[in-house]
Coordinates of C-alpha atoms and ligand atoms in Angstrom, one line a residue:
M250 CA 76.1 142.2 72.5
T251 CA 77.4 139.9 75.1
L252 CA 75.2 137.4 76.8
W253 CA 77.6 137.1 79.8
S254 CA 76.8 139.2 82.7
N255 CA 80.6 139.1 83.8
G256 CA 82.5 138.3 80.6
P257 CA 85.7 140.3 81.3
K258 CA 86.2 138.5 84.7
L259 CA 86.4 135.1 83.0
G260 CA 89.8 136.0 81.5
L261 CA 88.9 135.4 78.0
S262 CA 90.8 137.5 75.4
V263 CA 87.6 137.8 73.1
T264 CA 84.0 138.5 74.3
P265 CA 82.4 135.2 74.1
S266 CA 79.3 135.1 71.8
E267 CA 77.3 132.4 73.6
L268 CA 75.5 132.4 76.7
Y269 CA 77.3 129.4 78.4
L270 CA 75.3 126.7 80.0
D271 CA 77.5 123.7 79.8
A272 CA 79.3 123.6 83.1
A273 CA 79.2 119.9 83.1
A274 CA 81.3 119.7 80.1
T275 CA 83.8 122.3 81.3
T276 CA 84.1 125.7 82.8
P277 CA 85.7 129.1 82.0
P278 CA 88.9 129.5 84.0
L279 CA 88.7 132.3 86.8
Q280 CA 90.8 135.4 85.7
E281 CA 92.8 135.0 89.1
V282 CA 93.7 131.4 88.0
I283 CA 94.9 132.4 84.8
D284 CA 97.0 135.1 86.4
C285 CA 98.3 132.7 88.8
I286 CA 99.3 130.3 86.2
N287 CA 101.1 132.9 84.2
A288 CA 103.0 134.1 87.2
V289 CA 104.0 130.6 88.2
Q290 CA 105.0 129.9 84.4
R291 CA 107.3 132.8 84.4
H292 CA 108.9 132.5 88.1
A293 CA 108.7 128.8 89.0
W294 CA 109.1 127.1 85.5
G295 CA 111.9 124.8 86.6
N296 CA 111.7 121.0 86.9
P297 CA 110.5 120.5 90.4
S298 CA 112.9 117.4 90.7
S299 CA 116.1 119.5 89.8
L300 CA 118.4 120.2 92.6
H301 CA 119.5 123.8 91.6
G302 CA 117.8 127.0 92.6
T303 CA 115.5 127.1 89.5
G304 CA 114.3 123.5 90.2
L305 CA 113.9 124.3 94.0
M306 CA 111.7 127.3 93.2
A307 CA 109.4 125.1 91.3
A308 CA 109.5 122.3 94.0
E309 CA 108.6 125.0 96.6
R310 CA 105.7 126.1 94.6
L311 CA 104.5 122.6 94.1
A312 CA 104.8 121.6 97.8
R313 CA 102.8 124.9 98.7
S314 CA 100.0 124.0 96.3
R315 CA 100.0 120.4 97.5
Q316 CA 99.7 121.6 101.0
A317 CA 97.0 123.9 100.3
I318 CA 94.9 121.2 98.3
A319 CA 95.5 118.7 101.0
G320 CA 94.5 121.3 103.6
L321 CA 91.2 122.2 101.9
F322 CA 90.2 118.3 101.9
S323 CA 91.7 117.7 105.4
A324 CA 93.9 115.1 103.8
Q325 CA 97.6 114.3 104.2
V326 CA 99.8 115.4 101.3
D327 CA 100.8 111.9 100.5
E328 CA 97.0 111.1 100.2
L329 CA 97.1 113.2 97.0
I330 CA 98.3 112.3 93.5
F331 CA 98.2 114.8 90.6
T332 CA 97.0 113.5 87.3
S333 CA 96.2 114.8 83.8
G334 CA 92.4 114.8 84.7
A335 CA 89.5 112.7 85.9
T336 CA 90.0 109.9 83.1
E337 CA 93.5 109.2 84.2
S338 CA 92.7 109.3 88.0
V339 CA 89.8 106.8 87.3
H340 CA 92.2 104.5 85.6
L341 CA 94.9 104.8 88.2
A342 CA 92.3 104.1 91.0
L343 CA 90.7 101.0 89.3
F344 CA 94.1 99.5 87.7
G345 CA 96.1 100.4 90.9
V346 CA 93.8 98.5 93.1
A347 CA 93.2 95.6 90.8
A348 CA 96.9 95.0 90.4
G349 CA 97.1 94.2 94.1
C350 CA 94.7 91.1 94.0
P351 CA 93.7 88.4 91.8
P352 CA 91.0 88.9 89.1
G353 CA 87.6 89.3 90.9
R354 CA 84.1 91.3 90.5
L355 CA 84.2 95.0 90.1
V356 CA 80.8 96.6 90.7
I357 CA 80.0 99.8 89.0
S358 CA 76.7 101.5 88.5
A359 CA 74.9 101.5 85.4
V360 CA 75.2 105.1 84.9
E361 CA 79.0 105.8 84.9
H362 CA 80.9 108.2 82.8
P363 CA 82.6 106.4 79.8
A364 CA 86.0 106.9 81.7
V365 CA 84.9 104.2 84.2
E366 CA 83.2 102.0 81.5
G367 CA 86.6 102.2 79.7
A368 CA 88.6 101.3 82.6
A369 CA 86.1 98.6 83.4
A370 CA 86.2 97.0 80.0
Q371 CA 90.0 96.8 80.2
L372 CA 89.7 95.0 83.4
E373 CA 87.2 92.4 82.1
Q374 CA 89.8 91.6 79.4
R375 CA 92.3 91.0 82.3
G376 CA 89.9 88.5 83.7
W377 CA 87.7 90.4 86.0
T378 CA 83.9 90.3 86.2
V379 CA 82.0 93.6 85.9
D380 CA 78.4 93.9 87.3
R381 CA 76.5 97.1 86.9
W382 CA 74.4 98.2 89.7
P383 CA 70.8 98.7 88.1
V384 CA 69.3 102.2 88.7
D385 CA 65.6 103.4 89.0
A386 CA 63.8 105.8 86.7
T387 CA 65.8 109.0 88.0
G388 CA 69.3 107.2 87.6
L389 CA 69.4 106.5 91.5
I390 CA 71.2 103.1 92.3
R391 CA 68.7 100.6 93.9
M392 CA 69.7 100.4 97.3
E393 CA 67.7 97.3 98.0
L394 CA 70.5 95.4 95.9
L395 CA 73.4 96.5 98.2
D396 CA 73.9 93.4 100.1
Q397 CA 73.8 91.3 96.9
L398 CA 76.1 93.2 95.1
L399 CA 78.6 93.7 97.9
A400 CA 78.5 90.2 98.7
P401 CA 81.5 87.8 97.7
P402 CA 83.1 87.8 95.2
T403 CA 83.0 91.7 95.1
T404 CA 86.5 93.1 95.4
L405 CA 86.3 96.5 94.1
V406 CA 83.4 99.0 93.7
S407 CA 83.3 102.2 91.8
L408 CA 80.3 104.7 91.9
I409 CA 80.0 108.0 90.2
W410 CA 78.8 110.8 92.7
G411 CA 77.2 113.2 90.5
Q412 CA 75.9 111.9 87.0
S413 CA 76.9 114.2 84.4
E414 CA 74.2 113.7 81.9
V415 CA 71.0 113.5 84.1
G416 CA 72.6 115.1 87.3
T417 CA 71.7 112.3 89.9
V418 CA 73.6 112.4 93.0
Q419 CA 74.3 108.8 94.5
P420 CA 74.2 107.8 98.1
V421 CA 78.0 107.5 98.1
P422 CA 78.6 108.0 101.8
L423 CA 76.2 105.3 102.4
V424 CA 77.8 102.9 100.0
A425 CA 81.4 104.0 101.0
S426 CA 80.5 102.9 104.7
A427 CA 79.1 99.7 103.5
C428 CA 81.9 98.9 101.5
R429 CA 84.4 99.8 104.5
E430 CA 82.5 97.5 106.7
R431 CA 83.0 94.6 104.3
R432 CA 86.7 95.5 103.6
I433 CA 86.1 96.3 99.9
P434 CA 88.2 99.4 98.3
F435 CA 85.7 102.0 97.1
H436 CA 86.2 104.7 94.5
T437 CA 84.0 107.4 93.5
D438 CA 84.0 109.5 90.3
A439 CA 83.4 112.8 92.0
T440 CA 84.2 115.0 89.0
Q441 CA 80.8 116.5 88.9
L442 CA 80.1 116.7 92.6
I443 CA 83.5 118.7 93.9
P444 CA 82.6 121.6 92.0
Q445 CA 79.6 122.0 94.1
G446 CA 81.6 121.9 97.5
L447 CA 84.7 120.4 99.0
L448 CA 84.5 117.4 101.4
D449 CA 86.4 116.4 104.7
W450 CA 88.4 113.4 103.5
S451 CA 89.9 112.8 106.9
V452 CA 86.1 111.8 108.1
S453 CA 85.0 110.1 105.1
S454 CA 84.7 106.4 104.4
I455 CA 85.7 106.9 100.8
D456 CA 89.0 105.0 99.9
L457 CA 89.7 106.7 96.4
L458 CA 88.4 109.8 95.0
T459 CA 88.6 111.5 91.6
F460 CA 88.2 114.8 90.4
S461 CA 89.2 117.2 87.6
S462 CA 90.5 120.9 87.7
H463 CA 88.7 122.0 84.4
K464 CA 85.0 121.3 85.9
L465 CA 85.5 123.8 88.6
Q466 CA 87.1 126.9 86.9
G467 CA 90.6 125.6 87.1
P468 CA 92.8 124.9 84.2
R469 CA 92.3 122.0 81.7
G470 CA 95.3 119.2 82.0
V471 CA 95.4 118.6 85.7
G472 CA 93.2 116.1 87.9
V473 CA 93.4 114.4 91.2
L474 CA 93.1 111.1 92.8
L475 CA 92.7 111.0 96.6
H476 CA 93.7 107.7 98.0
R477 CA 94.3 105.7 101.3
P478 CA 97.9 104.9 101.4
G479 CA 98.6 101.2 100.8
L480 CA 95.8 100.6 98.4
L481 CA 97.3 101.2 95.0
A482 CA 99.7 98.4 94.3
Q483 CA 100.8 99.7 91.0
P484 CA 101.2 103.0 89.0
L485 CA 99.4 103.6 85.8
L486 CA 102.5 105.4 84.4
S487 CA 105.9 104.5 85.7
G488 CA 109.4 106.2 85.0
G489 CA 110.7 109.1 87.0
G490 CA 109.0 108.2 90.4
Q491 CA 107.1 111.5 90.9
E492 CA 103.9 111.7 93.0
G493 CA 105.2 109.1 95.5
G494 CA 106.1 106.7 92.6
Y495 CA 102.4 106.6 91.8
R496 CA 102.4 108.7 88.8
A497 CA 105.7 109.4 86.8
G498 CA 106.2 112.7 84.5
T499 CA 107.3 116.3 85.4
E500 CA 104.4 117.8 87.5
P501 CA 102.7 120.8 85.8
V502 CA 103.6 123.1 88.5
A503 CA 101.7 126.2 87.2
L504 CA 98.4 124.1 86.5
I505 CA 98.5 122.6 90.0
A506 CA 98.8 126.2 91.4
G507 CA 95.9 127.2 89.2
L508 CA 93.9 124.3 90.6
A509 CA 94.9 125.0 94.2
L510 CA 93.4 128.7 93.7
A511 CA 90.3 127.4 91.9
L512 CA 89.6 124.9 94.7
K513 CA 90.0 127.8 97.4
Q514 CA 86.8 129.4 95.8
L515 CA 84.7 126.4 96.6
P516 CA 82.2 126.0 99.6
T517 CA 82.5 123.0 102.0
F518 CA 80.1 120.3 102.7
N519 CA 79.3 117.4 105.1
P520 CA 80.1 114.0 103.3
E521 CA 77.8 112.2 105.4
Q522 CA 74.9 113.9 103.7
S523 CA 74.2 112.8 100.3
L524 CA 73.9 116.5 98.9
P525 CA 76.2 119.4 99.6
P526 CA 74.0 121.6 101.8
G527 CA 76.4 124.5 101.5
S528 CA 76.9 124.2 97.9
T529 CA 76.4 127.3 95.8
P530 CA 72.8 128.1 97.0
Q531 CA 72.4 131.0 94.4
I532 CA 73.1 128.8 91.6
R533 CA 70.5 126.3 92.9
S534 CA 68.0 128.8 92.9
M535 CA 68.9 130.2 89.6
R536 CA 68.5 126.7 88.2
D537 CA 65.0 126.3 90.1
R538 CA 63.9 129.7 88.6
L539 CA 64.9 128.6 85.1
Q540 CA 63.2 125.3 85.3
S541 CA 59.8 127.0 86.4
Q542 CA 60.2 129.4 83.4
L543 CA 60.7 126.4 81.0
A544 CA 57.6 124.8 82.4
T545 CA 55.6 126.8 79.8
I546 CA 57.2 124.8 76.9
P547 CA 54.9 122.1 75.9
S548 CA 56.4 118.7 75.4
L549 CA 59.3 119.3 78.0
T550 CA 59.8 116.6 80.7
V551 CA 62.4 117.2 83.4
I552 CA 64.1 114.0 84.3
N553 CA 66.4 114.9 87.1
A554 CA 65.9 113.1 90.5
T555 CA 64.3 114.7 93.5
E556 CA 66.0 117.8 94.9
E557 CA 68.0 116.0 97.5
Q558 CA 69.3 113.6 94.9
R559 CA 70.3 116.0 92.3
L560 CA 73.3 118.4 91.6
P561 CA 72.2 121.9 92.3
H562 CA 73.4 123.4 89.0
H563 CA 71.9 120.8 86.8
L564 CA 68.8 120.7 84.5
A565 CA 68.0 117.9 82.3
F566 CA 64.9 117.2 80.2
L567 CA 63.6 115.2 77.3
I568 CA 62.2 117.4 74.6
G569 CA 59.7 116.8 71.9
D570 CA 57.6 119.0 69.5
V571 CA 54.2 120.3 70.0
T572 CA 52.7 117.0 69.0
G573 CA 54.6 115.1 71.4
H574 CA 57.1 113.6 69.2
P575 CA 60.7 113.4 70.4
L576 CA 63.1 115.8 69.0
S577 CA 67.0 115.0 68.4
G578 CA 69.0 116.5 71.4
R579 CA 72.1 117.0 69.1
R580 CA 70.0 118.9 66.5
L581 CA 68.6 121.3 69.4
V582 CA 72.0 121.9 70.5
Q583 CA 73.4 123.0 67.1
Q584 CA 70.4 125.2 66.7
L585 CA 70.6 126.8 70.2
S586 CA 74.3 127.4 69.3
R587 CA 73.3 129.3 66.4
L588 CA 70.9 131.3 68.5
G589 CA 73.8 132.1 70.9
L590 CA 73.3 129.5 73.6
A591 CA 75.7 126.8 74.5
C592 CA 74.5 123.6 76.0
S593 CA 74.5 119.8 75.6
S594 CA 72.6 116.7 74.7
G595 CA 74.4 114.7 77.2
S596 CA 77.9 113.6 78.0
A597 CA 80.4 116.1 75.9
C598 CA 82.5 112.8 75.3
R599 CA 79.8 111.1 73.3
S600 CA 78.4 114.4 71.6
G601 CA 80.0 113.6 68.3
Q602 CA 77.9 110.4 68.0
A603 CA 74.2 110.1 67.4
Q604 CA 73.4 107.1 69.5
D605 CA 70.9 106.2 72.3
S606 CA 72.3 107.4 75.6
A607 CA 73.6 104.5 77.9
V608 CA 72.6 106.5 80.8
L609 CA 68.7 106.9 79.6
T610 CA 68.7 103.5 78.5
A611 CA 69.8 102.3 82.0
M612 CA 67.0 104.6 83.4
D613 CA 64.5 102.7 81.2
V614 CA 63.6 105.9 79.3
A615 CA 61.4 104.9 76.3
P616 CA 63.8 104.1 73.2
S617 CA 62.3 106.6 70.9
W618 CA 63.1 109.4 73.7
R619 CA 66.8 108.2 74.3
Q620 CA 68.4 110.9 71.8
S621 CA 66.2 113.6 72.9
L622 CA 68.1 114.8 76.2
L623 CA 69.0 118.5 76.7
R624 CA 71.1 119.6 79.6
F625 CA 71.6 123.0 81.1
S626 CA 74.3 123.2 83.6
L627 CA 75.1 126.5 85.3
G628 CA 78.0 128.2 87.0
P629 CA 78.7 131.2 89.0
W630 CA 79.5 133.5 85.6
L631 CA 75.7 133.5 85.0
T632 CA 72.9 135.7 86.7
N633 CA 69.1 135.3 86.5
D634 CA 69.1 138.2 84.1
D635 CA 71.3 136.2 81.7
L636 CA 68.7 133.4 81.8
E637 CA 65.7 135.4 81.1
L638 CA 66.3 134.8 77.3
V639 CA 66.7 131.1 77.5
P640 CA 63.0 130.1 77.4
R641 CA 62.4 132.2 74.1
L642 CA 65.5 130.7 72.6
L643 CA 64.8 127.0 73.2
S644 CA 61.2 127.6 71.8
Q645 CA 62.7 129.3 68.7
A646 CA 65.1 126.2 68.5
I647 CA 62.2 123.7 68.8
D648 CA 60.4 125.6 65.8
A649 CA 63.4 125.3 63.9
C650 CA 63.9 121.6 64.4
T651 CA 60.2 120.6 63.9
Ligands
LIG16 C1 81.7 112.3 85.9 C2 82.8 112.5 85.1 N1 83.9 111.8 84.9 C3 85.0 111.8 84.2 C4 85.2 112.8 83.4 C5 86.4 113.1 82.6 O1 87.2 114.2 83.0 P1 88.5 114.7 82.3 O2 88.1 115.4 81.2 O3 89.2 115.5 83.4 O4 89.3 113.4 81.9 C6 84.2 113.8 83.3 C7 84.1 114.9 82.2 O5 83.3 114.9 81.3 C8 82.9 113.5 84.0 O6 81.8 114.4 83.9

């Protein structure tokens, strides 16, 4: 039995045996994306920097993809840098700006992805001060601290747009505008947000924006940094001078073509609104339906923020046994996998370690519950029918873990 409603369209060579509710970790590449990558790999496999016909074919394909992606964001082609993924884009953004000024204060939120935390830790070693913007119980930054945190000596701000573990959508347009008024470069990690909808970069106050192809049904191994020209003082990787000198290394033309195609499937939204209104309404309603079905399970506490401040495909909750004692999220994930359901107990990057979630700690969740998070994140490969089984599977997993 397959638990997927449209398994064959995913382009997987074997029928997946799990019902896949882990879009925030990664997404299945679309069949047309895989076909496109294969075709480009066959016909435009040359090095796009070579001067012969084979190279020119690859260069032409790369230029077309770059143009298409820039067009989807209403960006200029030279505002786009292809990287290996969001982790690299974050490092390029923060180190690239930091290289152009003396060590100052970097403000990040208390609920960043480890990629931003890792880059911030390295900047600390280079003499920067890192301040974390505190959040409330829903993971939302405390806006009353804006003036204080953006005051001198703040020289750089990075704020996650859609939080991967708990789904909180931060007021990025507001903070970006406040940074622009104060001439502070502003970066956002939009890795979880862009899969919900494209933004118009030309009217946005954001200076640097990171996202990753594998979160939006594109291929793994390619990411993007959108940047305002003149902000990055130094590349992360130097060498061959590709990507306008900002990122050396032969471009993965086929992956970039696949990314362009995956992006074309996404809806658009207005960046001045904190939530993408045009974003995948059917996924949001599927999520809401699942959430109400799960309400029958005792000791399940949804911890996502309010509707307007929450990723539309995201459902995060703390889970306990019938007596109200916290259960281990990692054990539940393993048990659910045995039952045929793939989900997560937090950030995929931390799933190997049994430790308190830094995000739940920042949200001031009681210490005994900080390892009891379960996250379901949905995608267009699912239907309501697929999700009918979820409450029963979760109840069985809870029984097995109690
Ligand atoms: C918010 C966020 N930032 C960054 C990353 C890292 O992305 P990548 O795997 O493309 O480096 C992830 C992936 O888990 C993420 O969810």
